[in-house]
mmCIF file of C-alpha atoms in Angstrom:
data_model
loop_
_atom_site.group_PDB
_atom_site.id
_atom_site.type_symbol
_atom_site.label_atom_id
_atom_site.label_comp_id
_atom_site.label_asym_id
_atom_site.label_seq_id
_atom_site.Cartn_x
_atom_site.Cartn_y
_atom_site.Cartn_z
ATOM 1 C CA UNK S 1 3.045 -2.240 -18.872
ATOM 2 C CA UNK S 2 0.285 0.212 -20.257
ATOM 3 C CA UNK S 3 0.204 3.491 -18.430
ATOM 4 C CA UNK S 4 -1.453 3.027 -15.018
ATOM 5 C CA UNK S 5 -3.176 6.303 -15.574
ATOM 6 C CA UNK S 6 -5.284 4.987 -18.472
ATOM 7 C CA UNK S 7 -5.991 1.765 -16.667
ATOM 8 C CA UNK S 8 -8.945 0.974 -14.253
ATOM 9 C CA UNK S 9 -7.858 0.361 -10.775
ATOM 10 C CA UNK S 10 -8.690 -3.297 -11.289
ATOM 11 C CA UNK S 11 -6.437 -3.473 -14.246
ATOM 12 C CA UNK S 12 -3.746 -1.976 -12.287
ATOM 13 C CA UNK S 13 -4.243 -4.448 -9.529
ATOM 14 C CA UNK S 14 -4.298 -7.284 -11.818
ATOM 15 C CA UNK S 15 -1.145 -6.494 -13.576
ATOM 16 C CA UNK S 16 0.809 -5.359 -10.535
ATOM 17 C CA UNK S 17 0.472 -8.700 -8.711
ATOM 18 C CA UNK S 18 2.684 -10.047 -11.442
ATOM 19 C CA UNK S 19 5.724 -7.548 -11.020
ATOM 20 C CA UNK S 20 8.964 -9.134 -10.071
ATOM 21 C CA UNK S 21 9.603 -6.431 -7.484
ATOM 22 C CA UNK S 22 6.657 -7.960 -5.492
ATOM 23 C CA UNK S 23 8.587 -11.288 -5.181
ATOM 24 C CA UNK S 24 5.571 -13.425 -6.265
ATOM 25 C CA UNK S 25 4.958 -16.262 -3.908
ATOM 26 C CA UNK S 26 8.476 -15.895 -2.378
ATOM 27 C CA UNK S 27 8.449 -14.261 0.994
ATOM 28 C CA UNK S 28 11.843 -13.386 2.288
ATOM 29 C CA UNK S 29 12.400 -14.164 5.819
ATOM 30 C CA UNK S 30 8.762 -13.832 6.374
ATOM 31 C CA UNK S 31 8.426 -10.653 4.873
ATOM 32 C CA UNK S 32 6.180 -9.952 1.822
ATOM 33 C CA UNK S 33 5.318 -6.868 -0.183
ATOM 34 C CA UNK S 34 1.630 -6.279 0.425
ATOM 35 C CA UNK S 35 2.436 -3.000 1.625
ATOM 36 C CA UNK S 36 4.268 -1.852 -1.551
ATOM 37 C CA UNK S 37 1.447 -3.264 -3.764
ATOM 38 C CA UNK S 38 -1.208 -1.343 -2.020
ATOM 39 C CA UNK S 39 0.903 1.882 -2.293
ATOM 40 C CA UNK S 40 1.396 1.274 -6.209
ATOM 41 C CA UNK S 41 -2.394 0.788 -6.642
ATOM 42 C CA UNK S 42 -3.066 3.644 -4.366
ATOM 43 C CA UNK S 43 -0.980 6.002 -6.517
ATOM 44 C CA UNK S 44 -3.020 4.929 -9.526
ATOM 45 C CA UNK S 45 -5.942 6.011 -7.697
ATOM 46 C CA UNK S 46 -4.568 9.328 -6.945
ATOM 47 C CA UNK S 47 -3.730 8.444 -3.181
ATOM 48 C CA UNK S 48 -0.031 9.230 -2.735
ATOM 49 C CA UNK S 49 0.554 8.986 0.976
ATOM 50 C CA UNK S 50 0.848 5.298 1.645
ATOM 51 C CA UNK S 51 4.561 4.970 0.446
ATOM 52 C CA UNK S 52 7.004 3.781 3.162
ATOM 53 C CA UNK S 53 4.490 2.555 5.575
ATOM 54 C CA UNK S 54 4.044 -1.221 6.393
ATOM 55 C CA UNK S 55 0.733 -2.980 6.635
ATOM 56 C CA UNK S 56 0.086 -2.214 10.303
ATOM 57 C CA UNK S 57 1.076 1.399 9.704
ATOM 58 C CA UNK S 58 -1.123 1.761 6.678
ATOM 59 C CA UNK S 59 -4.087 0.371 8.743
ATOM 60 C CA UNK S 60 -3.176 2.637 11.594
ATOM 61 C CA UNK S 61 -3.270 5.708 9.257
ATOM 62 C CA UNK S 62 -6.456 5.100 7.261
ATOM 63 C CA UNK S 63 -8.211 4.116 10.368
ATOM 64 C CA UNK S 64 -7.813 7.660 11.933
ATOM 65 C CA UNK S 65 -8.157 9.835 8.493
ATOM 66 C CA UNK S 66 -11.924 9.840 8.539
ATOM 67 C CA UNK S 67 -11.655 12.879 6.127
ATOM 68 C CA UNK S 68 -9.928 10.526 3.518
ATOM 69 C CA UNK S 69 -10.970 7.062 4.373
ATOM 70 C CA UNK S 70 -14.284 5.502 5.481
ATOM 71 C CA UNK S 71 -14.522 1.827 7.277
ATOM 72 C CA UNK S 72 -17.393 -0.191 5.873
ATOM 73 C CA UNK S 73 -18.767 -3.518 5.761
ATOM 74 C CA UNK S 74 -17.909 -6.157 3.107
ATOM 75 C CA UNK S 75 -20.746 -5.751 0.926
ATOM 76 C CA UNK S 76 -20.332 -1.821 0.760
ATOM 77 C CA UNK S 77 -16.535 -2.415 -0.041
ATOM 78 C CA UNK S 78 -17.369 -4.691 -2.667
ATOM 79 C CA UNK S 79 -19.973 -2.334 -4.202
ATOM 80 C CA UNK S 80 -17.470 0.576 -4.175
ATOM 81 C CA UNK S 81 -14.835 -1.598 -5.790
ATOM 82 C CA UNK S 82 -17.217 -2.698 -8.469
ATOM 83 C CA UNK S 83 -17.987 1.059 -9.095
ATOM 84 C CA UNK S 84 -14.411 1.682 -9.532
ATOM 85 C CA UNK S 85 -13.378 3.184 -6.204
ATOM 86 C CA UNK S 86 -10.081 2.268 -4.382
ATOM 87 C CA UNK S 87 -10.897 0.087 -1.386
ATOM 88 C CA UNK S 88 -8.286 -1.667 0.833
ATOM 89 C CA UNK S 89 -8.821 -4.747 3.028
ATOM 90 C CA UNK S 90 -6.608 -4.960 5.929
ATOM 91 C CA UNK S 91 -5.836 -6.591 9.329
ATOM 92 C CA UNK S 92 -3.247 -5.432 12.067
ATOM 93 C CA UNK S 93 -1.174 -7.879 13.923
ATOM 94 C CA UNK S 94 0.069 -6.528 17.298
ATOM 95 C CA UNK S 95 2.619 -9.468 17.436
ATOM 96 C CA UNK S 96 3.941 -8.831 13.980
ATOM 97 C CA UNK S 97 3.215 -8.056 10.547
ATOM 98 C CA UNK S 98 -0.287 -7.083 9.425
ATOM 99 C CA UNK S 99 -1.728 -7.790 5.942
ATOM 100 C CA UNK S 100 -3.308 -5.366 3.346
ATOM 101 C CA UNK S 101 -4.693 -5.794 -0.170
ATOM 102 C CA UNK S 102 -6.965 -4.311 -2.678
ATOM 103 C CA UNK S 103 -10.652 -5.053 -3.266
ATOM 104 C CA UNK S 104 -11.367 -5.489 -6.929
ATOM 105 C CA UNK S 105 -14.537 -5.849 -8.970
ATOM 106 C CA UNK S 106 -16.321 -9.284 -7.977
ATOM 107 C CA UNK S 107 -18.950 -10.685 -5.761
ATOM 108 C CA UNK S 108 -19.281 -11.032 -1.816
ATOM 109 C CA UNK S 109 -18.850 -14.516 -0.687
ATOM 110 C CA UNK S 110 -19.564 -16.009 2.695
ATOM 111 C CA UNK S 111 -16.433 -17.296 4.584
ATOM 112 C CA UNK S 112 -17.337 -20.097 6.935
ATOM 113 C CA UNK S 113 -13.906 -19.918 8.513
ATOM 114 C CA UNK S 114 -14.436 -15.970 8.999
ATOM 115 C CA UNK S 115 -18.115 -16.265 9.720
ATOM 116 C CA UNK S 116 -18.616 -13.251 7.737
ATOM 117 C CA UNK S 117 -19.261 -11.909 4.215
ATOM 118 C CA UNK S 118 -15.782 -11.267 2.340
ATOM 119 C CA UNK S 119 -15.056 -9.337 -0.979
ATOM 120 C CA UNK S 120 -12.911 -10.366 -4.001
ATOM 121 C CA UNK S 121 -9.453 -9.124 -3.662
ATOM 122 C CA UNK S 122 -5.882 -8.835 -5.544
ATOM 123 C CA UNK S 123 -3.190 -9.979 -3.141
ATOM 124 C CA UNK S 124 0.303 -9.816 -2.985
ATOM 125 C CA UNK S 125 1.805 -11.790 0.110
ATOM 126 C CA UNK S 126 2.326 -15.402 0.545
ATOM 127 C CA UNK S 127 0.444 -15.874 -2.808
ATOM 128 C CA UNK S 128 0.333 -13.459 -5.495
ATOM 129 C CA UNK S 129 -3.054 -13.454 -7.349
ATOM 130 C CA UNK S 130 -6.551 -11.926 -8.138
ATOM 131 C CA UNK S 131 -10.074 -12.739 -7.938
ATOM 132 C CA UNK S 132 -10.397 -14.933 -4.772
ATOM 133 C CA UNK S 133 -12.360 -14.014 -1.632
ATOM 134 C CA UNK S 134 -10.472 -12.076 0.946
ATOM 135 C CA UNK S 135 -10.753 -15.196 3.312
ATOM 136 C CA UNK S 136 -7.933 -16.888 1.406
ATOM 137 C CA UNK S 137 -5.454 -14.223 2.653
ATOM 138 C CA UNK S 138 -6.729 -13.589 6.240
ATOM 139 C CA UNK S 139 -7.303 -15.346 9.289
ATOM 140 C CA UNK S 140 -9.934 -15.528 12.136
ATOM 141 C CA UNK S 141 -7.360 -14.079 14.391
ATOM 142 C CA UNK S 142 -6.726 -11.508 11.723
ATOM 143 C CA UNK S 143 -10.062 -10.780 10.227
ATOM 144 C CA UNK S 144 -10.197 -7.927 7.701
ATOM 145 C CA UNK S 145 -11.817 -4.626 7.705
ATOM 146 C CA UNK S 146 -12.494 -2.424 4.754
ATOM 147 C CA UNK S 147 -11.844 1.092 3.927
ATOM 148 C CA UNK S 148 -12.790 3.105 0.893
ATOM 149 C CA UNK S 149 -10.717 5.991 -0.096
ATOM 150 C CA UNK S 150 -12.841 9.183 -0.328
ATOM 151 C CA UNK S 151 -10.651 10.591 -3.029
ATOM 152 C CA UNK S 152 -13.100 9.441 -5.971
ATOM 153 C CA UNK S 153 -13.624 7.179 -8.554
ATOM 154 C CA UNK S 154 -10.943 6.339 -11.323
#
């Protein structure tokens, strides 16, 4: 793989969804690797404090660190990703595992199921893929929220 420091975040995300260590399309006992994927892309963005956290913990952390993260609506999240910023989509699950993924350049689309606009994402989980709307990976019960990292553009 090319040096992540010389790649855009979208290139890092598109490449990383193919890594064997994220066990593409093969959840093991219900566990997937969305958290490790997000931490890997975060590293490329210069954000190094998401390692070792599960999806619910990542969401808890970024929800309270307003000096590092800002929660936004889907249209602003998509615009930020299109401008090269690191943006996370995530939903907590009090009864189990949450889910996180990375917003990549693309367009916002309307999700009838979520009854809201959703951005374009790179996802590791039950399906490892890029370029689909966030609604492919979240549910109405686990509706995504979006955070932009304040660390800058890469």
